Backbone as a ProteinNet text record, in pm:
[ID]
protein_1_A
[PRIMARY]
XXXXXXXXXXXXXXXXXXXXXXXXXXXXXXXXXXXXXXXXXXXXXXXXXXXXXXXXXXXXXXXXXXXXXXXXXXXXXXXXXXXXXXXXXXXXXXXXXXXXXXXXXXXXXXXXXXXXXXXXXXXXXXXXXXXXXXXXXXXXXXXXXXXXXXXXXXXXXXXXXXXXXXXXXXXXXXXXXXXXXXXXXXXXXXXXXXXXXXXXXXXXXXXXXXXXXXXXXXXXXXXXXXXXXXXXXXXXXXXXXXXXXXXXXXXXXXXXXXXX
[TERTIARY]
9770.9	9746.1	9776.2	9770.3	9854.1	9697.6	9681.7	9584	9625.4	9646.2	9696	9598.4	9475.7	9388.5	9350.5	9286	9261.2	9269	9110.9	9129.5	9103.5	9204.4	9189	9235.2	9298.3	9353.6	9262.2	9267.1	9139.6	9133.4	9024.2	8962.8	9067.8	9101.1	9172.1	9101.8	8991.4	8931.2	8796.6	8717.6	8605.3	8587.6	8697.8	8686.3	8719.6	8761.8	8739.5	8758.8	8651.9	8659.7	8726.1	8769.9	8824	8896.2	9000.9	9117.3	9010.9	8893.2	8811.2	8799.7	8766.9	8676.8	8805.9	8942	9084.9	9105.6	9091.3	9098.1	9050.3	8880.1	8816.4	8837.9	8860.3	8893.2	9072.5	9136.5	9282.2	9192.3	9115	9099.2	9020.8	8926.9	8874.4	8958.2	9066.2	9153.3	9243.5	9284.8	9384.5	9292.1	9153.8	9072	9058.4	9047.6	9025.4	9179.5	9287.6	9392.7	9486.7	9470.5	9572.1	9668.4	9804.3	9896	10006.9	9943.7	9980.5	9847.7	9858.2	9740.9	9859.6	9833.7	9885.1	9739.1	9773.2	9661.1	9686.1	9587	9550.7	9476	9456.6	9338.1	9348.7	9252.9	9200.7	9319.3	9373.6	9414.6	9329.3	9260.8	9159.8	9174.4	9262.5	9241.5	9139.2	9125.9	8985.4	8885.2	8951.2	8798.1	8884.9	9025.8	9088.2	9250.1	9279.6	9423.3	9543.8	9524.4	9673.2	9802.6	9866.4	10013.2	10083.1	10176.2	10299.9	10315.9	10363.6	10427.9	10323.7	10176.5	10116.2	10004.9	10035.9	9933.5	10069.6	10237.1	10357.9	10305.1	10247.7	10272.1	10168.2	10052.3	9934.9	9933.6	10024.7	10039.4	10097.6	10236.2	10304.5	10236	10163	10081	9983.7	9911.8	9845.5	9903	10041.1	10097.8	10151.5	10193.5	10213.6	10061.7	9930.1	9834.7	9766.3	9819.3	9817	9902.4	10056.1	10108.5	10054.9	10007.3	9941.7	9842.5	9790.5	9656	9662.7	9804	9831.6	9770.2	9779.5	9717	9840	9899.5	9941.9	10001.1	9901.6	9880.7	9989.4	10050.1	10180.3	10110.9	10170.9	10087.8	10202.8	10162.4	10260.7	10164.7	10164.2	10114.5	10151.1	10029.4	10011.6	9927.6	9837.3	9747.1	9646.4	9514.6	9418.8	9442.5	9474.3	9514.6	9395.4	9358.1	9244	9345.5	9288	9346.3	9322.2	9417.7	9418.2	9598.4	9566.7	9649.2	9776.9	9799.4	9928.2	10025.2	9900.6	9972	10069.1	10146.3	10304.2	10362.9	10342.7	10449.7	10432.4	10341.9	10314.9	10380.4	10388.4	10478.9	10600.5	10654.8	10809.5	10868.1	10795.4	10852.7	10794.6	10738.5	10749	10614.8	10509	10398.5	10284.7	10258.3	10161.8	10257.3	10218.1	10306.2	10273.9	10360.2	10318.5	10321.1	10286	10291.2	10425.2	10423.2	10548.6	10662.9	10686.8	10785	10843.2	10743.8	10778.2	10757.5	10728.8	10782.8	10602.1	10503.4	10379.4	10262.8	10191.2	10115.4	9951.9	9854.4	9706.7	9669.5	9598.4	9530.7	9426.6	9315.4	9232.7	9114.7	9024	8986.6	8805.1	8825.4	8700.4	8552.3	8480.2	8347.9	8253.4	8206.6	8090.1	8089.5	8203	8244.9	8327.3	8316.4	8410	8528.7	8674.9	8802.8	8834.3	8873.5	8951.7	9151.4	9213.5	9339.8	9369.1	9277.9	9305.3	9382.4	9409.7	9583.7	9661.4	9684.2	9765.4	9838.1	9769.5	9804.9	9895	9823	9895	9990.6	10034.7	10126.9	10258.1	10206.9	10319	10375.7	10279.4	10364.7	10450	10372.4	10453.3	10578.4	10592.2	10710.8	10804.2	10771.3	10867.2	10885.4	10867.8	10887.9	10817.9	10707.5	10579.1	10519.6	10457.8	10313.6	10202.6	10116.1	10020.4	9911.9	9835.5	9758.7	9582.7	9548.3	9400.9	9313.4	9278.7	9157.4	9047.1	8962.1	8821.7	8766.4	8797.3	8760.3	8613.8	8584.8	8474.1	8299.5	8380.5	8242.7	8219.9	8292.4	8276.7	8134.3	8074.7	7922.7	7893.7	8039.1	8038.1	8100.9	8136.4	8224.4	8082.9	8113.9	8021.1	8155.1	8080.8	8123.3	8241	8215.8	8302.4	8440.3	8402.1	8508.5	8586.7	8535.2	8609.3	8712.8	8726.4	8853.5	8967	8885.2	9007	9112	9072.7	9127.2	9164.9	9150.1	9225.3	9367.1	9310.8	9426.4	9539	9496.3	9590.2	9675.7	9595.6	9697.2	9788.5	9746.1	9857.6	9971.1	9946.4	10041.6	10101.1	10096.1	10159.5	10122.7	9953.2	9924.2	9854.1	9880.7	9787.8	9659.7	9606.8	9442.7	9431.3	9355.4	9303.8	9170.8	9094.5	8951.1	8906.3	8771.1	8758.4	8723.6	8793.8	8717.7	8587.9	8493.3	8331.8	8281.9	8323.2	8270.6	8186.1	8344.3	8280.5	8221.4	8138	8051.8	7892.3	7905.1	7774	7775.3	7860.7	7880	7823.1	7860.8	7858.7	7740.8	7648.8	7538.9	7611.6	7514.5	7524.2	7616	7569.8	7646.6	7834.3	7866.1	7985.1	8051.5	7957.5	8008	8013.7	7959.7	7962.4	8113.2	8106.9	8255.2	8361.3	8324.7	8482	8507.2	8399.6	8404.9	8459.6	8405.6	8440.1	8554.8	8645.1	8769	8850.5	8796.6	8890.9	8871.8	8804.9	8789.1	8844.3	8842.3	8961.9	9073.6	9126.5	9231	9345.8	9303.3	9385.4	9343	9305.4	9320.8	9439.9	9506.9	9694.1	9640.5	9589.2	9572	9404.6	9355.3	9239.1	9288.3	9177.8	9213.8	9083.8	9072.8	8957.7	8863.4	8937.5	8912.9	8823.1	8857	8793.1	8734.8	8661.8	8621.2	8545.9	8539.4	8443.6	8447.7	8398.7	8397.1	8258	8134.7	8042.9	7978.2	7957.7	7942.6	8021.2	8145	8305.3	8392.7	8356.4	8472.1	8614.7	8762.9	8840	8893.9	8814.9	8775.5	8811.1	8925	9000.6	8938.6	8961.3	8884	8819.2	8702.1	8577	8592.2	8696.5	8704	8814.1	8891.2	8992.4	8924.4	8811.7	8777.2	8655.1	8590	8553.9	8617.5	8743.5	8787.6	8897.9	8908.4	8951.8	8850.9	8727.1	8649.8	8604.8	8692.6	8752.7	8859.3	8949	9088.1	9234	9119.4	9173.8	9249.7	9319.1	9322.3	9478.4	9559.6	9718.4	9680.9	9629.7	9643.7	9573.8	9464.4	9340	9449.5	9526.2	9685.3	9781.5	9802.5	9847.1	9822.4	9696.9	9606.3	9598	9634.6	9624.9	9729.7	9812.2	9993.6	10112.3	10105.3	10227.7	10276.1	10145.2	10180	10174.9	10075.6	10112.8	10263.4	10323.8	10442.1	10510	10517.6	10639.6	10623.2	10489.2	10473.7	10556.4	10534.8	10606	10770.3	10824.2	10975.5	11010.2	10894.8	10963.1	11006.5	10969.1	10992.1	10954.3	11031.4	11023	10843.1	10798.7	10694	10736	10858.4	10865.5	10915.3	10950.1	10967.7	10914.9	10758.5	10625.8	10548.3	10493.6	10425.8	10246.8	10264.8	10145.1	10042.5	9915.5	9756.3	9772.2	9657	9649.1	9669.3	9572.8	9549.3	9726.9	9788.2	9965.1	10051.9	10044	10126.6	10138.5	10225.3	10252.5	10257.8	10273.1	10318.5	10178.6	10135.4	9985.3	9860.9	9884.2	9779.3	9627.3	9584.3	9435.2	9397.4	9529.7	9486.8	9435.8	9361.5	9280.4	9414.7	9503.6	9596	9713.6	9689	9802.4	9728.4	9568	9482.7	9448.6	9519.7	9484.2	9611.2
9823.8	9687.9	9679.3	9531.6	9478.3	9386.2	9432	9371.6	9268.8	9143.2	9046.3	8977.3	9052.4	8948.7	9105.1	9144.2	9226	9314.7	9299.1	9314.3	9440.1	9573.2	9709.2	9761.7	9651.2	9679.6	9716.5	9826.8	9827.6	9778.9	9720.2	9637.6	9572.1	9492.2	9350.9	9205	9228.9	9134.2	9131.7	9114	9149.5	9221.5	9266.3	9420.6	9555.8	9631	9765.3	9775.8	9835.2	9819.6	9964.2	10034.7	10167.1	10208.1	10333.4	10396.4	10505.4	10512.6	10622.5	10522.7	10398.2	10301.2	10248.2	10229.9	10222.8	10317.2	10451.6	10557.7	10568.3	10520.5	10518.5	10420.2	10305.5	10175.7	10212.7	10275.7	10342	10398.9	10520.4	10578	10516.3	10445.2	10348.8	10301.5	10217.1	10124.2	10171.6	10318.9	10409.9	10452.9	10469.7	10523.3	10443.3	10305.9	10205.9	10164.8	10199.9	10194.1	10073.8	10075.6	9940.2	10053.7	9961.8	10097.3	10025.5	9855.9	9814.7	9694.1	9758.1	9683.3	9531.7	9434.6	9324.4	9349	9339.2	9364.8	9239.9	9152.1	9012	8959.4	9028.9	9003.5	8809.8	8792.6	8647.1	8594.7	8455.1	8366.3	8274.5	8243.7	8152.8	8146.1	8006.6	8025.5	8034.1	8062.2	8040.5	8202	8242.4	8338.2	8498.1	8487.1	8583.9	8528.7	8571	8497	8630.9	8628.2	8723.8	8680.1	8755.7	8701.7	8753.3	8708.9	8825	8963.7	8948.8	9072.8	9152.5	9105.8	9205.2	9264.2	9178.1	9231.2	9307.9	9289	9397.1	9505.2	9511.2	9639.2	9747.8	9654.8	9722.1	9781.9	9689.8	9751.2	9869.3	9871.7	10013	10154.3	10068.2	10205.5	10256.9	10207.1	10212.4	10296.2	10242.6	10343.6	10444.4	10463.1	10605.1	10689.6	10645	10703.1	10734.9	10659.9	10698.5	10803.1	10787.2	10886.4	11061.4	11031.1	11170.4	11220	11118.9	11125.3	11197.6	11189.1	11223.6	11105.9	10961.6	10869.5	10798.9	10785	10709.9	10540.3	10527.7	10331.6	10268.4	10183.7	10095.7	9970.3	9988.3	9845	9747.2	9631.4	9506.6	9451.8	9316.7	9244.2	9098.8	9039.5	8854.5	8808.5	8737	8688.6	8609.9	8573.3	8500.4	8355.3	8252.2	8202.4	8085.1	8051.2	7921.4	7769.2	7676.1	7569.3	7490	7486	7424.9	7304.2	7272.7	7140.6	7212.4	7340.3	7373	7478.2	7470	7585.3	7588.4	7465.6	7438.6	7513.8	7450.1	7495.3	7659.2	7702.3	7859.5	7940.5	7872.1	7950.3	7887.7	7824	7758.4	7862.4	7891.2	7958.6	8137.5	8132.1	8277.4	8353.9	8266.2	8362.5	8347.3	8283.3	8306.1	8372	8501.7	8555.6	8494.9	8496.7	8461.1	8629.6	8619.7	8710	8800.3	8921.2	9024.9	8970.5	8842.4	8782.4	8670.7	8643.5	8538.1	8386.5	8311.5	8188.5	8122.6	8276.7	8245.7	8306.4	8239	8237.1	8262.1	8292.4	8301.3	8144.5	8052.1	7936.7	7952.9	7933.8	7953.7	7844.5	7786.7	7682.2	7707.4	7613.1	7671	7690.5	7791	7801.3	7731.8	7651.1	7598.9	7458.2	7396.2	7294.9	7182.3	7065	7016.3	6975.2	6980.1	7005	6837.7	6839.8	6707.8	6753.3	6623.7	6651.7	6752.6	6799.5	6958.6	6889	6834.4	6739.3	6739.3	6677.2	6650.6	6765.9	6887.3	7007.2	7073.5	7089.3	7164.1	7099.5	6977.8	6904.4	6927.2	6911.3	6960.4	7067.6	7152.6	7272.6	7337	7248.5	7286.7	7209.5	7077.3	7021.4	7089	7146.1	7206.6	7399	7402.8	7497.5	7643.3	7587.3	7758.5	7724	7781.4	7802.1	7869	7762.1	7786.2	7899.1	7990.6	8043.3	8033.4	7973.4	7914.5	8039.7	8091.6	8182.3	8159.9	8220.1	8278.5	8102.9	7995.1	7867.3	7862.8	7959.3	8010.5	7994.7	8070.9	8126.4	8008.5	7931.2	7803.4	7721.6	7761.8	7669.6	7565.2	7477.4	7313.7	7283.6	7408.9	7322.6	7291	7176.8	7094.1	7054	6998.8	6910.6	6791.6	6759.9	6620.1	6694.9	6829	6942.9	7006.4	7053	7133.8	7042.2	6933.4	6865.9	6861.2	6894.5	6937.4	7048.8	7124.3	7277.8	7251.8	7175.8	7125	7054.3	6979.9	6880.1	6942.7	7041.8	7114.6	7227.5	7290.3	7365.2	7311.3	7179.9	7089	7017.9	7033.2	6983.1	7123.4	7246.5	7310.4	7428.2	7442	7564.4	7691.1	7768.3	7865.6	7915.5	7931.1	7968.9	8130.5	8148.7	8314.2	8331	8415.9	8416.1	8583.9	8583.3	8710.6	8802.9	8891.5	9006.2	9037.2	9059.5	9074	8961.9	8831.7	8720.6	8733.7	8754.8	8759.1	8869.7	8935	9003.6	8991.1	8915.2	8853.8	8901.9	9037	9059.3	8960.4	8780.6	8714.8	8585	8656.6	8555.2	8469	8441.4	8367.2	8221.7	8131.3	8044.6	8101	8166.1	8221.3	8267.2	8314	8358.7	8261.2	8137.5	8027.2	7966.5	7930.9	7817.5	7954.8	8087	8176.5	8158.1	8197.3	8211.6	8068.4	7958.1	7820.5	7795.7	7854.2	7838.2	7923.2	8022.9	8080	8055.7	7966	7917.1	7781.3	7704.1	7622.7	7612.2	7776.5	7801.4	7783.1	7792.9	7741.9	7853.5	7928.9	8086	8156.3	8170.8	8214	8390.7	8415.5	8544.6	8618.5	8741	8838.7	8865.1	8912	9004.1	9026.3	9142.3	9165.6	9112.2	9068.5	9024	9142.2	9283.1	9364.6	9355.7	9397.2	9396.9	9543.7	9615.1	9737.6	9820.5	9938.4	10015.4	9972.3	9975.3	9972.5	9818.1	9712.1	9603.9	9476.4	9522.5	9465.9	9565.7	9596.7	9759	9689.7	9756.1	9677.3	9732.8	9719.1	9693.6	9572.4	9591.4	9485.7	9469.6	9635.4	9657.3	9565.2	9536.9	9475.2	9333.1	9241	9142	9105.7	9225.8	9204.9	9222.2	9310.5	9371.7	9238.1	9142.8	9040	8889.7	8878.7	8799	8819.1	8943	8949	8899.1	8860.9	8844.9	8673.5	8641.1	8489.3	8428.2	8514.3	8494.3	8597.2	8652.5	8758.7	8862.6	8956	9140.7	9107.6	8990.4	8969.5	8890.1	8762.2	8723.1	8822.5	8875.2	8938.7	9012.6	9078.6	9174.4	9089.7	8979.2	8881.2	8888.2	8821.5	8842.8	8897.2	9071.5	9167.9	9236.5	9178.7	9279.6	9194.7	9098.8	9035.6	8906.6	8858.2	8758.4	8774	8884.9	8975.9	9034.1	9060.1	9119.9	9032.1	8946	8795.2	8734.6	8732.4	8713.4	8833	8921.6	9031.7	9014.5	8984.6	9001.2	8783.7	8722.8	8603	8502.6	8544.4	8419.2	8286.7	8192	8053.2	8032.2	7935.9	7981.1	7947.2	7844.7	7774.5	7872.8	8007.8	8087.3	8221.6	8217.8	8275.2	8211.6	8301.8	8275.1	8208.5	8064.2	7967.4	8008.9	7971.5	7989.4	7916.4	7920.1	7778.8	7645.2	7597.3	7489.7	7419.6	7508.3	7448.8	7462.1	7551.3	7556.2	7464.5	7394.3	7284	7306.5	7456.2	7488	7536.2	7576.2	7628.9	7543.3	7549.1	7491.4	7447.1	7565.1	7539.1	7416.3	7360.1	7252.1	7167.3	7096.1	6950.2	6853.2	6817.9	6732.8	6758.6	6883.8	6928.9	6872	6899.1	6847.2	6693.9	6569.9	6465.3	6406
11570.7	11521.7	11353.3	11329.9	11199.8	11150.3	10995.8	10960.8	10849.8	10841.7	10732.7	10653.3	10641.2	10530.4	10487	10395.6	10375.8	10195	10147.2	9969	9984.5	9990.7	9954.4	9796.5	9762	9644.9	9517.9	9459	9345.5	9210.9	9212.3	9056.5	9026.7	9135.2	9094.4	9177.5	9273.9	9281.3	9325.6	9410.5	9458.7	9612.2	9587.6	9718	9645	9682.2	9669.6	9509.1	9461	9311.3	9230.8	9291.8	9251.4	9357.2	9327.4	9442.7	9498.9	9504.3	9608	9697.7	9698.5	9781.5	9851.6	9800.9	9843.2	9974.2	9896.1	10034.6	10140.5	10116.6	10204.1	10350.7	10234.8	10346.5	10410.6	10373.2	10452.1	10564.2	10535.5	10675.3	10753.8	10750.4	10835.9	10950.8	10849.3	10901.6	10981.7	10990.6	11066.7	11133.5	11123.3	11227.8	11363.4	11281	11402	11473.1	11456.5	11502.8	11448.5	11298.8	11259.2	11206.9	11161	11154.2	11034.6	10983.9	10876.3	10811	10675.6	10646	10526.9	10504	10402.8	10287.2	10184.3	10116.8	10014.6	10034.9	9975.9	9913.7	9775.7	9678.8	9679.1	9638.2	9588.3	9475.3	9479.2	9381.4	9344.6	9257.4	9236	9076.6	9034.1	8896.2	8820.4	8709.7	8629	8678	8830.9	8866.4	8860.6	8913.6	8993.7	9017.9	8832.9	8816.5	8847.9	8983.2	8999.1	8998.7	8994.5	9051.8	9150.5	9203.1	9307.3	9244.1	9129	9036.5	9013.4	8999.2	8953.6	9135.5	9206.5	9346.4	9386.2	9388.6	9434.8	9348.1	9230.3	9149	9234.7	9231.2	9269.7	9378.8	9506.1	9661.6	9652.2	9538.4	9557.4	9514.6	9368.1	9362.3	9459.1	9538	9618.3	9711.1	9778.9	9853.4	9821.8	9695	9645.4	9626	9658.4	9685.6	9751	9868.9	10048.3	10050.5	10034.4	10037.9	9982.4	9879.4	9808.8	9874.2	9957.4	10020.6	10183.1	10217.8	10359.8	10442.2	10393	10470.3	10548.6	10685.9	10729.2	10720.2	10642.2	10678.6	10568.8	10670.2	10569	10527.1	10427.4	10336.3	10284.2	10260	10213.7	10163.6	10128.6	10020.1	10067.9	10027.8	9970.3	9917	9957.5	9882.9	9954.2	9906.7	9986.4	9885.8	9903.8	9776	9799.8	9733.9	9696.6	9723.7	9754.1	9782.3	9598.5	9584.1	9433.9	9427.6	9309.5	9326	9278	9273	9175.4	9305.4	9427.4	9524.5	9520.7	9610.6	9654.7	9511.7	9420.2	9288.2	9243.9	9267.8	9315.1	9337.5	9528.4	9620	9570.8	9530.6	9531.7	9402.1	9294.8	9185.9	9212.9	9298.1	9326.2	9292.3	9199.7	9113.7	9238.9	9349.7	9456.6	9535.1	9615.4	9695.2	9870.2	9932	10074.8	10136.4	10313.5	10339.9	10419.6	10325.8	10318.7	10299.7	10168.7	10171.1	10259.7	10381.7	10436.5	10434.9	10576.7	10509.6	10464.5	10592.4	10605.2	10499.5	10463.7	10339.1	10393.8	10350.1	10336.1	10238.4	10297.6	10265.1	10262.7	10137.7	10158.1	10120.5	10227.9	10169.3	10109	10007.8	9973.8	10036.8	10009.5	10121.4	10103.6	9998.8	9992.7	9994.2	9931.3	9900.2	10006.6	10051.4	10143.7	10050.7	10098.1	9976.6	9968.7	9846.6	9879.4	9908	9956.1	9990.5	10079.6	10142.3	10241.6	10344.5	10413.7	10472.7	10414.8	10304.8	10210.4	10198.7	10092.9	10089	10183.1	10284	10421	10452.5	10417.8	10498.6	10404.5	10254	10165.2	10191.7	10256	10181.7	10380.3	10436.6	10580.8	10574.2	10504.5	10478.6	10432.5	10305.4	10204	10312.5	10409.7	10462.3	10504.5	10466.5	10467.7	10599.2	10611.4	10717.4	10677	10676.6	10612.1	10747	10663.8	10759.6	10721.2	10764	10738.7	10747.3	10627.4	10656.3	10675.8	10790.7	10803.6	10813.9	10893	10877.9	10975.8	11027	11080.9	11042	10873.1	10821.6	10678.8	10690.3	10601	10636.3	10514.5	10528.6	10584.8	10511.5	10524.1	10685.8	10759.8	10953.2	11002.5	11038.8	11151.3	11220.9	11336.2	11441.4	11403.5	11251.5	11254.8	11153	11108.3	11019.3	11065.7	11182.4	11322.7	11361.9	11360.3	11371.9	11295.1	11152.3	11102.1	11119.7	11153.7	11185.8	11306	11420.8	11527.8	11491.2	11411.3	11346.5	11277.1	11203.3	11103.1	11173.8	11300.5	11394.3	11471.8	11531	11573	11515.6	11364.1	11244.2	11216.6	11257.2	11217.7	11171.5	11130.1	11002.4	11142.7	11106.6	11177.2	11125.2	11234.8	11216.4	11254.9	11109.4	11119	11112.3	11232	11216.1	11186	11154.3	11112.7	11232.9	11218.5	11361.2	11330.6	11221.1	11253	11263.2	11231.5	11258.2	11425.8	11501.5	11628.1	11719.3	11650.3	11671.5	11588.9	11515.8	11469.3	11310.2	11276.6	11130.4	11021.4	11065.9	10979.9	10974.7	11110.3	11161	11232.8	11294	11427.6	11446.3	11303.4	11300.2	11271.8	11219.3	11202	11310.4	11430.7	11553.6	11643.8	11641.9	11730.5	11700	11590.1	11520.5	11597.1	11571.9	11602.2	11768.2	11813.6	11960.5	11998.9	11935.7	11972.5	11949.2	11824.8	11826.3	11927.6	11947.3	12061.2	12179.5	12239.8	12363.7	12359.2	12257.3	12235.8	12221.7	12210	12233.3	12112.4	11998.4	11898.3	11740.8	11755.6	11668.7	11688.3	11583.2	11615.6	11580.3	11481.6	11459.7	11416.4	11430.1	11374.2	11221.9	11162.8	11048.6	10970.3	10972.1	10861.5	10741.8	10701.6	10560.5	10507.6	10505.2	10456.1	10318.6	10236.1	10089.8	10073.7	10182.6	10141.6	10258	10228.4	10317.9	10438.8	10427.7	10486.4	10532.8	10460.9	10506.8	10565.6	10487.7	10516.6	10540.9	10635.4	10628.8	10739.2	10674.2	10771.9	10919.3	11005.8	11141.4	11209.7	11288.1	11362.8	11504.7	11552.1	11755.9	11794.3	11669	11758.2	11757.3	11660.9	11710	11819	11831.5	11937	12068	12075.8	12188.3	12244.9	12155.2	12195.8	12226.3	12135.9	12164.4	12335.9	12405.9	12517.5	12592.1	12571	12666	12690.2	12590.2	12588.1	12620	12593.4	12564.6	12654	12723.4	12831.3	12711	12762.2	12733.6	12660.5	12725	12676.2	12543.5	12546.3	12419.7	12306.5	12350.3	12250.6	12179.8	12213.5	12197.7	12090.1	12145.7	12076.5	11944.1	11911.2	11785.6	11722.5	11763.6	11631.6	11666.5	11712.4	11722.2	11689.9	11808.5	11825.4	11720.7	11711.3	11575.7	11427.2	11439.6	11274.7	11267.1	11383.5	11373.8	11335.8	11409	11425.6	11259.8	11185	11038.8	10986.5	11013.9	10920.6	10877.2	11071	11061.2	11037.1	10982.1	10921.9	11024.6	11168.2	11268.6	11230.1	11290.9	11296.3	11390.5	11363.2	11457.1	11609.6	11598.6	11720.8	11867.8	11817.5	11907	11895.3	11885.8	11857.1	11961.4	12067.6	12165.1	12111	12145.5	12085	12162.2	12071	12153.5	12257.5	12365.1	12424.3	12446.3	12340.4	12295.1	12249.4	12185.1	12178.4	12244.5	12379.6	12441.3	12539.2	12551.1	12689.6	12801.2	12851.4	12951.2	13029.1	12931.2	12970.5	13096.3	13201.1	13269.3	13263.8	13175.6	13142.1	13001.3	12946.7	12846.7	12920.9	12839.5	12904.9	12922.1	12854	12855.3	12986.6	13068.1	13153.9	13284.1	13249.8	13395.7	13405.3	13317.5	13343.9	13431.8
[MASK]
++++++++++++++++++++++++++++++++++++++++++++++++++++++++++++++++++++++++++++++++++++++++++++++++++++++++++++++++++++++++++++++++++++++++++++++++++++++++++++++++++++++++++++++++++++++++++++++++++++++++++++++++++++++++++++++++++++++++++++++++++++++++++++++++++++

């Protein structure tokens, strides 16, 4: 499996505080069957002023430490980029990293506040050739039936949706579990990721989400959520050549439009 959202780099944000914790998280990821992890610390101007160069250096150093510890987890990097006015400028300048230097990047909506210019910001980056991967929408405190449609629209317009594996097991409460399950059932989730921050409360465990997802979308699609589509991101494939989730697949007879 491939985990494209993980806060494993030590001392760089609110994730792993030190190297020992990072190594412990790597061991957990490997035991869970994860073979590649993207280290994606927060970029949040005024709070976490990370940059692509700093994240790249930190990921390289952690890779060396993993090798010294004989841990075979492969690392790449990106960032969990907060919705800010300078988002597109940061991507274009290379200050904000994409995932594995691809066209895909993690787009983090504010957790507690309904954002302004949500669709406009997404559209601007899509028009510029990037693919936003919206992180953990199921866990946003402002998510309700009205704002749920924002994410349906975003997916239809070219954004990808990432749901947290632990949300599907209830790790983040019943509300996040409900929304995550609903997104799966409605067929517009592209990938699962751990969004791990520590070894205990938010560990890098992806299999639990994959197993729950299989009950909603079937075994084959569950594996696409954790292997095929994440691999497509690493290979920087055009979204058009990647098997889409059900809602976005015009050939899927289960889609509501196909039954009319």
